[in-house]
PDB file of C-alpha atoms in Angstrom:
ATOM      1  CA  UNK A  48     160.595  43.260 -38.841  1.00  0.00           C
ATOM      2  CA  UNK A  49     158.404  40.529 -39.340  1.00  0.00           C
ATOM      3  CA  UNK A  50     154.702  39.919 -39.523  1.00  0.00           C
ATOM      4  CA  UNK A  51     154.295  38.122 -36.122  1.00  0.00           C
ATOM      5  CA  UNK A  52     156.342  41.178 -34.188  1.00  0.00           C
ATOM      6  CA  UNK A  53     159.931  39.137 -33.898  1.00  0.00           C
ATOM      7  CA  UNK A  54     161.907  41.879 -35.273  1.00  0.00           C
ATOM      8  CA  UNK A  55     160.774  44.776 -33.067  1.00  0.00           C
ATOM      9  CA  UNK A  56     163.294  45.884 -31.205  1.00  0.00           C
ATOM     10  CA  UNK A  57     162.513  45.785 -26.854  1.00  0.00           C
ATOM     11  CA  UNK A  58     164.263  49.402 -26.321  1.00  0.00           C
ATOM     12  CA  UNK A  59     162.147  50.776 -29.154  1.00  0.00           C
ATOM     13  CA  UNK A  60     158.843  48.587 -27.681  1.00  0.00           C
ATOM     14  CA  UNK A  61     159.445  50.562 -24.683  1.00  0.00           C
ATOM     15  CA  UNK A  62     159.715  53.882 -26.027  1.00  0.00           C
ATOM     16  CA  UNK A  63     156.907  53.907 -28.113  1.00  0.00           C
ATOM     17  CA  UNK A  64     154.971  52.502 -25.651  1.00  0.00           C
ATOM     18  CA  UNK A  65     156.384  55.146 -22.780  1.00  0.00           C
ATOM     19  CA  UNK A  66     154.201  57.894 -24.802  1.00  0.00           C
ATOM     20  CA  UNK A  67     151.185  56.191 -23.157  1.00  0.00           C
ATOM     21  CA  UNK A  68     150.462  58.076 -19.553  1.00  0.00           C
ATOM     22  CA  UNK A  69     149.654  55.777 -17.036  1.00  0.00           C
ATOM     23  CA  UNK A  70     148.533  55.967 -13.313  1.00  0.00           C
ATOM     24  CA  UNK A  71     150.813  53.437 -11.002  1.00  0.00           C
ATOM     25  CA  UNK A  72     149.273  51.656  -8.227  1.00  0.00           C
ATOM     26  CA  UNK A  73     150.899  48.873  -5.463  1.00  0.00           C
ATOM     27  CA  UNK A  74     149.361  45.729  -5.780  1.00  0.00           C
ATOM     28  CA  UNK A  75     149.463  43.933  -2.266  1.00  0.00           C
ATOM     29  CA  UNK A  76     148.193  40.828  -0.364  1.00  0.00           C
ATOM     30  CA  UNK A  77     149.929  38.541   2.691  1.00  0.00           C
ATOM     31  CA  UNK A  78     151.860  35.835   2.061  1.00  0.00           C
ATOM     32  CA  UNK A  79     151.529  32.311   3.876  1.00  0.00           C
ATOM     33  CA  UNK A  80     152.919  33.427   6.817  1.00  0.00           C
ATOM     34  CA  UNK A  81     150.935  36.611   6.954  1.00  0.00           C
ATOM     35  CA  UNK A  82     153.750  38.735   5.949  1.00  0.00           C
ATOM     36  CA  UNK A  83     152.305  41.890   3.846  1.00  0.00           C
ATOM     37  CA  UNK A  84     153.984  41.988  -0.037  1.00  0.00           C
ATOM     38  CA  UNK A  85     153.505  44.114  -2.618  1.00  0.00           C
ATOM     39  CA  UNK A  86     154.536  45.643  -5.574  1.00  0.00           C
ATOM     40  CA  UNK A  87     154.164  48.700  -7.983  1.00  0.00           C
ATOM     41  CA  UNK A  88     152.251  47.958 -10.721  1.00  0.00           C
ATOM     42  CA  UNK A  89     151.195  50.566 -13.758  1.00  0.00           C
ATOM     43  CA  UNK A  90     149.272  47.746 -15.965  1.00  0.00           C
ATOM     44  CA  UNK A  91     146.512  48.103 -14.422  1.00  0.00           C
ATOM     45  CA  UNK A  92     143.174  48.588 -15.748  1.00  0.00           C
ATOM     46  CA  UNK A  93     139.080  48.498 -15.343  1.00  0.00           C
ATOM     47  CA  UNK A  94     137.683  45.230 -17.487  1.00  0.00           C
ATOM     48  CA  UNK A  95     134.024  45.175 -16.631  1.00  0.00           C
ATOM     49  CA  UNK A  96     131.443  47.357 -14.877  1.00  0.00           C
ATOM     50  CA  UNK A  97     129.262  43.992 -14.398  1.00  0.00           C
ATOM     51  CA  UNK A  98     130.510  41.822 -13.156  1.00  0.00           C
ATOM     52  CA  UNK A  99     133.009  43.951 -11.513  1.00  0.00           C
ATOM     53  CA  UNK A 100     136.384  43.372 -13.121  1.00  0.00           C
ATOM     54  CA  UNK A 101     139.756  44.640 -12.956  1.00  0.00           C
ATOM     55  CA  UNK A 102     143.189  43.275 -14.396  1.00  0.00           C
ATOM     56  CA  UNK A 103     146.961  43.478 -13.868  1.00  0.00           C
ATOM     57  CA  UNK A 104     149.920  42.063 -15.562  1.00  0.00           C
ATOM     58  CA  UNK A 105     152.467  41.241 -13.562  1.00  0.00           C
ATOM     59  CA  UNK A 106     155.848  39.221 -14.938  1.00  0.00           C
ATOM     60  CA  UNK A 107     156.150  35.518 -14.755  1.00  0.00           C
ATOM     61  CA  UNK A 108     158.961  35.684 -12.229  1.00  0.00           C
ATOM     62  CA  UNK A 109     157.029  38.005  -9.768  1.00  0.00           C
ATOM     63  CA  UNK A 110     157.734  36.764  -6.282  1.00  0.00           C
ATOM     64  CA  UNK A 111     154.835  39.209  -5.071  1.00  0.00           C
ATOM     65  CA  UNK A 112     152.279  37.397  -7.841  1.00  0.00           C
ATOM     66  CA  UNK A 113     153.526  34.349  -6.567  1.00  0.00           C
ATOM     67  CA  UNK A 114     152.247  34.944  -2.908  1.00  0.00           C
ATOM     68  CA  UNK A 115     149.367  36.539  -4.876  1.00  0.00           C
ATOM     69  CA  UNK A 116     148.363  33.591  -6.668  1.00  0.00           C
ATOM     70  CA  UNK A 117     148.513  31.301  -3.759  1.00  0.00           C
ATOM     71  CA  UNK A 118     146.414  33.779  -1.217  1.00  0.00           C
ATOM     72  CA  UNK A 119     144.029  34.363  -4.140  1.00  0.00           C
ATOM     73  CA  UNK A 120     143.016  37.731  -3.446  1.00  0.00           C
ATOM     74  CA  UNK A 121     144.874  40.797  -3.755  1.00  0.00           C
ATOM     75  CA  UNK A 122     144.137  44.576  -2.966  1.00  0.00           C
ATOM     76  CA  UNK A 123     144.988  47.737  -5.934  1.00  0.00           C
ATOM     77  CA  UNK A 124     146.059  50.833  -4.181  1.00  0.00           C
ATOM     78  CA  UNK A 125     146.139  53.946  -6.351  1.00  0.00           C
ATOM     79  CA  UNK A 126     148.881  55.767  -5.696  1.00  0.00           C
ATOM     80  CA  UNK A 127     148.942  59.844  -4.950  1.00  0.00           C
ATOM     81  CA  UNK A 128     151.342  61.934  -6.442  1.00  0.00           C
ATOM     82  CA  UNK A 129     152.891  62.674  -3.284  1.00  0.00           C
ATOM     83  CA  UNK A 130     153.699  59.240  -3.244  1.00  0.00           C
ATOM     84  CA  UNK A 131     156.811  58.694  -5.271  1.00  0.00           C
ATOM     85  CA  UNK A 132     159.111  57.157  -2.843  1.00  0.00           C
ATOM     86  CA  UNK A 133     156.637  54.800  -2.008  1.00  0.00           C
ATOM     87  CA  UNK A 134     156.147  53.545  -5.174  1.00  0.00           C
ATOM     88  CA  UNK A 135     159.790  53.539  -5.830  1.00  0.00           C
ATOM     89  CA  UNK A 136     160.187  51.526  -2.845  1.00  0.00           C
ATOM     90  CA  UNK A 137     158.161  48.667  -4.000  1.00  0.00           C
ATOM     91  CA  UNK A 138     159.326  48.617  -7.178  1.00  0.00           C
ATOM     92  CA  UNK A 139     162.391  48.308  -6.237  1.00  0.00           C
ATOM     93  CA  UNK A 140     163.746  44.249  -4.561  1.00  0.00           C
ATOM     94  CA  UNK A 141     163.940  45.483  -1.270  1.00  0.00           C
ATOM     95  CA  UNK A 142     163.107  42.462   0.843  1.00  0.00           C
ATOM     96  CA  UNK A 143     160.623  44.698   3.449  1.00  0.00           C
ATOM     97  CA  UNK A 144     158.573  47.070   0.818  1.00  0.00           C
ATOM     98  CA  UNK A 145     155.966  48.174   3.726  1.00  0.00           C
ATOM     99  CA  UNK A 146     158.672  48.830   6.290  1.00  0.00           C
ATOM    100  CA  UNK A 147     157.960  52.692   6.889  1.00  0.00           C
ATOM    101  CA  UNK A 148     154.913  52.989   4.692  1.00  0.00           C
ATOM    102  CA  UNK A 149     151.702  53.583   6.564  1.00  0.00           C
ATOM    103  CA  UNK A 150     149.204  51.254   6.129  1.00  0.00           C
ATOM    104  CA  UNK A 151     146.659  48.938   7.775  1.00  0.00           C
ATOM    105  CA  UNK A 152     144.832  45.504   7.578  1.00  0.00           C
ATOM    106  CA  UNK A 153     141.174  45.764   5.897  1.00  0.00           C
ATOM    107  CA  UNK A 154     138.057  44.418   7.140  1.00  0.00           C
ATOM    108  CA  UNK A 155     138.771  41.617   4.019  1.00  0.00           C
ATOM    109  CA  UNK A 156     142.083  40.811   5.853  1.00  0.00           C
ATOM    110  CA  UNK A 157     144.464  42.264   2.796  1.00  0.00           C
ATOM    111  CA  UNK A 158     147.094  44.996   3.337  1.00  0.00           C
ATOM    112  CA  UNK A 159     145.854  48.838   2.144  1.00  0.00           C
ATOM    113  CA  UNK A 160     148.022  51.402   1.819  1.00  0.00           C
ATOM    114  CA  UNK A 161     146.868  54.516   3.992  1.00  0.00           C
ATOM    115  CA  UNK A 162     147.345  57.447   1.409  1.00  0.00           C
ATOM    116  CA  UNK A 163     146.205  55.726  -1.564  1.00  0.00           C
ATOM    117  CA  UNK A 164     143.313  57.967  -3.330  1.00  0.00           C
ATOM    118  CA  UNK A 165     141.603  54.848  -3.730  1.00  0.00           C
ATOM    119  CA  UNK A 166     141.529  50.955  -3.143  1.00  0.00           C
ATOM    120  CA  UNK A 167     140.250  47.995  -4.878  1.00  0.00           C
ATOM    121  CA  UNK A 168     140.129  44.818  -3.156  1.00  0.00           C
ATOM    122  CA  UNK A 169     139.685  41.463  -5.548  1.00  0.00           C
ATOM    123  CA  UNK A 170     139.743  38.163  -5.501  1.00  0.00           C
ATOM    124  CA  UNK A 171     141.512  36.217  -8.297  1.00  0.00           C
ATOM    125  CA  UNK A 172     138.841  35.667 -10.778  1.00  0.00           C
ATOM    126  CA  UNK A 173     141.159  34.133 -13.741  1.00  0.00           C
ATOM    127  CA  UNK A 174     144.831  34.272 -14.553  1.00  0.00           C
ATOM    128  CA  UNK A 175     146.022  34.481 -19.026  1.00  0.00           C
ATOM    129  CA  UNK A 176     148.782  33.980 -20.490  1.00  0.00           C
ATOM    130  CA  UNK A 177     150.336  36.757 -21.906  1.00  0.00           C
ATOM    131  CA  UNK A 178     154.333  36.450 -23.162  1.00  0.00           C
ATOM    132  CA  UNK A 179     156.203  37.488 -20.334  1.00  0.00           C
ATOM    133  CA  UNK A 180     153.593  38.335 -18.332  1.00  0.00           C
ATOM    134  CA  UNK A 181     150.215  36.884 -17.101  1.00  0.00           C
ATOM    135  CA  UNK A 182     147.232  39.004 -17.607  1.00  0.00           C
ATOM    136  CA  UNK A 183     145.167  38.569 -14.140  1.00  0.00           C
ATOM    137  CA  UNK A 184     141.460  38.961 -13.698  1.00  0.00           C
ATOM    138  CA  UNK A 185     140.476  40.289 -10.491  1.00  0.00           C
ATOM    139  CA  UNK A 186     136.452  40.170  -9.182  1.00  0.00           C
ATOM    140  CA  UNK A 187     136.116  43.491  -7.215  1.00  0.00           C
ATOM    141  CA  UNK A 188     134.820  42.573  -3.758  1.00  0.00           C
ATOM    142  CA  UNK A 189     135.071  46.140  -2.297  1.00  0.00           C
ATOM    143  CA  UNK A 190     136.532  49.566  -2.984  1.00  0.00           C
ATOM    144  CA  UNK A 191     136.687  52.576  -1.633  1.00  0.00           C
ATOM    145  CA  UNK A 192     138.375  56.249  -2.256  1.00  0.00           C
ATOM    146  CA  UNK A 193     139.947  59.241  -0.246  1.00  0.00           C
ATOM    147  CA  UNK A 194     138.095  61.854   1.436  1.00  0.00           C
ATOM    148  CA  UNK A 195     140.814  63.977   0.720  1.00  0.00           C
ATOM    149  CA  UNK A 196     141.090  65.544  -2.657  1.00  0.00           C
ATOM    150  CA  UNK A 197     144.645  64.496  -4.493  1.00  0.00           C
ATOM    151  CA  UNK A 198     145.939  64.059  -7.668  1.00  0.00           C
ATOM    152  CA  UNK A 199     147.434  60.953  -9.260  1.00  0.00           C
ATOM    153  CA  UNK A 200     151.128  59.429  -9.506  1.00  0.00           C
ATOM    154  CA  UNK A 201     151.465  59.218 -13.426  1.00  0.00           C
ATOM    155  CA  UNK A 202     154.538  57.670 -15.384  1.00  0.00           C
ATOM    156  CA  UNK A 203     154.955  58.723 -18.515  1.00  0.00           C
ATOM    157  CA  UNK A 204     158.398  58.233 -20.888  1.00  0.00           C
ATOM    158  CA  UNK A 205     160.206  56.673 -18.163  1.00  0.00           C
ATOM    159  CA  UNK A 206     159.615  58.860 -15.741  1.00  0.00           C
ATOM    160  CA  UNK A 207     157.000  60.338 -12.685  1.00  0.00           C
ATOM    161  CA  UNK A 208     154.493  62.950 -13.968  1.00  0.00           C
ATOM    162  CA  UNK A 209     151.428  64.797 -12.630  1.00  0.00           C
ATOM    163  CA  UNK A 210     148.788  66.783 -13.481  1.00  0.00           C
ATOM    164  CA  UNK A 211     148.953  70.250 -14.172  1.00  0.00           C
ATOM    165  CA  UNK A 212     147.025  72.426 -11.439  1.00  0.00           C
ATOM    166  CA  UNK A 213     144.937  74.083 -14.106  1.00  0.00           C
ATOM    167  CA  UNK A 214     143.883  70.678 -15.986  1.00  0.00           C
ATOM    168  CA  UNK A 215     141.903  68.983 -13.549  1.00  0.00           C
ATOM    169  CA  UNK A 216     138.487  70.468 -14.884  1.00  0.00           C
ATOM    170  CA  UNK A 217     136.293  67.812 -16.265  1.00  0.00           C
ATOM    171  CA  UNK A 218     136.759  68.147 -20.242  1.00  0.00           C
ATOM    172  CA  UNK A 219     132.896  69.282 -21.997  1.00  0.00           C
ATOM    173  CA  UNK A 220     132.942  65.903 -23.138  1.00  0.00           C
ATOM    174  CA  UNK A 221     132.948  64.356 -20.327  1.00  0.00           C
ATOM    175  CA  UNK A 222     129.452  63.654 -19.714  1.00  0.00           C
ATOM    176  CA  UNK A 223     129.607  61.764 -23.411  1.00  0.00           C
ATOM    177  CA  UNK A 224     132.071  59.998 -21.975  1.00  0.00           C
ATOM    178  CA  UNK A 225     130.925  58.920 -18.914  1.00  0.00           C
ATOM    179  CA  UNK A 226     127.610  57.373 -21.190  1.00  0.00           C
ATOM    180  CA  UNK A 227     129.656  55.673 -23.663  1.00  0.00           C
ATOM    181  CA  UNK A 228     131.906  54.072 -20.875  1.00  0.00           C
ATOM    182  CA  UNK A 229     128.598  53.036 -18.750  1.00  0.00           C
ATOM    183  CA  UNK A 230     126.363  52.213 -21.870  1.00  0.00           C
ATOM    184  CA  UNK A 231     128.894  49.958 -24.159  1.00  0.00           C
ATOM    185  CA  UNK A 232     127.026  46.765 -25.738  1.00  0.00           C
ATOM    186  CA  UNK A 233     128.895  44.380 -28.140  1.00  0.00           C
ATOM    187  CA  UNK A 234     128.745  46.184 -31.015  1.00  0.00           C
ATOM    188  CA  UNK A 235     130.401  49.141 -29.717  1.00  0.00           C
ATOM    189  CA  UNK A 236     133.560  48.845 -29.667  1.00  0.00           C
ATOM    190  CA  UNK A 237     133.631  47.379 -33.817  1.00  0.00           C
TER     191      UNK A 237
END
């Protein structure tokens, strides 16, 4: 192995990095013709509480971030455990990932998925690259979440996960949480 990361081997990049849980949302916007695309997407993330900011990495040769990068807007659907076909479906290259899913059209004209606990809708705010991937920057124009209570779709070592029934109690900590998450300043994170 070398110093700049050269010598790590991709299976064992992948494994090590599959201990990390992860939610998996579907990423989706029209295309020129008005065609609804999409894709499933677990590196996703929150940036910044103000401004707004999300990101995703999608790979270079994404023909979904292609379509996404020319529309310049995008909407995040978090996906519900129930879910799982779904999200297989548009990870997968079939050529009509919405055909069968239930969705609609938003008042900001993107595609939303209709069971998603929750939706972000962004606008491209800056794109990064990032090996393989870019590392998009979206500015959160709206968002919303289910009425219904549901638990998330998680992936974690290569496969679907949920939460246990009996673990979805805030932890104690929470609150401490929650105020160092909405409270960081520059400093904090040293």
């Amino acid at each position: 192995m070398t110093a700049d990361g050269s010598g790590i081997d991709p299976r064992q990049f992948r494994n090590v990095l599959g201990q990390f849980c992860t939610g998996i949302t579907v990423i989706t916007t029209f295309d020129d013709d008005g065609v609804p695309i999409g894709f499933a997407c677990q590196s996703f993330a929150a940036l910044s509480l103000e401004p707004p900011l999300v990101l995703f990495c999608p790979t270079k040769a994404s023909r979904s971030w292609a379509a996404i990068e020319k529309s310049g807007r995008f909407c995040v659907n978090v996906l519900a455990e129930q879910q799982r076909e779904l999200c297989a479906r548009f990870g997968s290259r079939e050529p009509d990932k919405f055909a069968g899913a239930a969705w609609h059209t938003s008042d900001l004209e993107l595609p939303v998925l209709d069971e998603a606990l929750a939706t972000i809708e962004c606008k491209v705010d800056n794109v990064i690259d990032g090996g393989d991937h870019y590392i998009v920057i979206g500015r959160v124009q709206t968002l919303s979440e289910s009425t219904t209570t549901g638990r998330p779709l998680l992936f974690y070592r290569g496969q679907y996960t949920a939460i246990e029934p009996e673990k979805t109690t805030p932890a104690p900590w929470r609150a401490d949480l929650e105020h160092f998450l909405t409270t960081t300043t520059l400093d904090t994170w040293l």
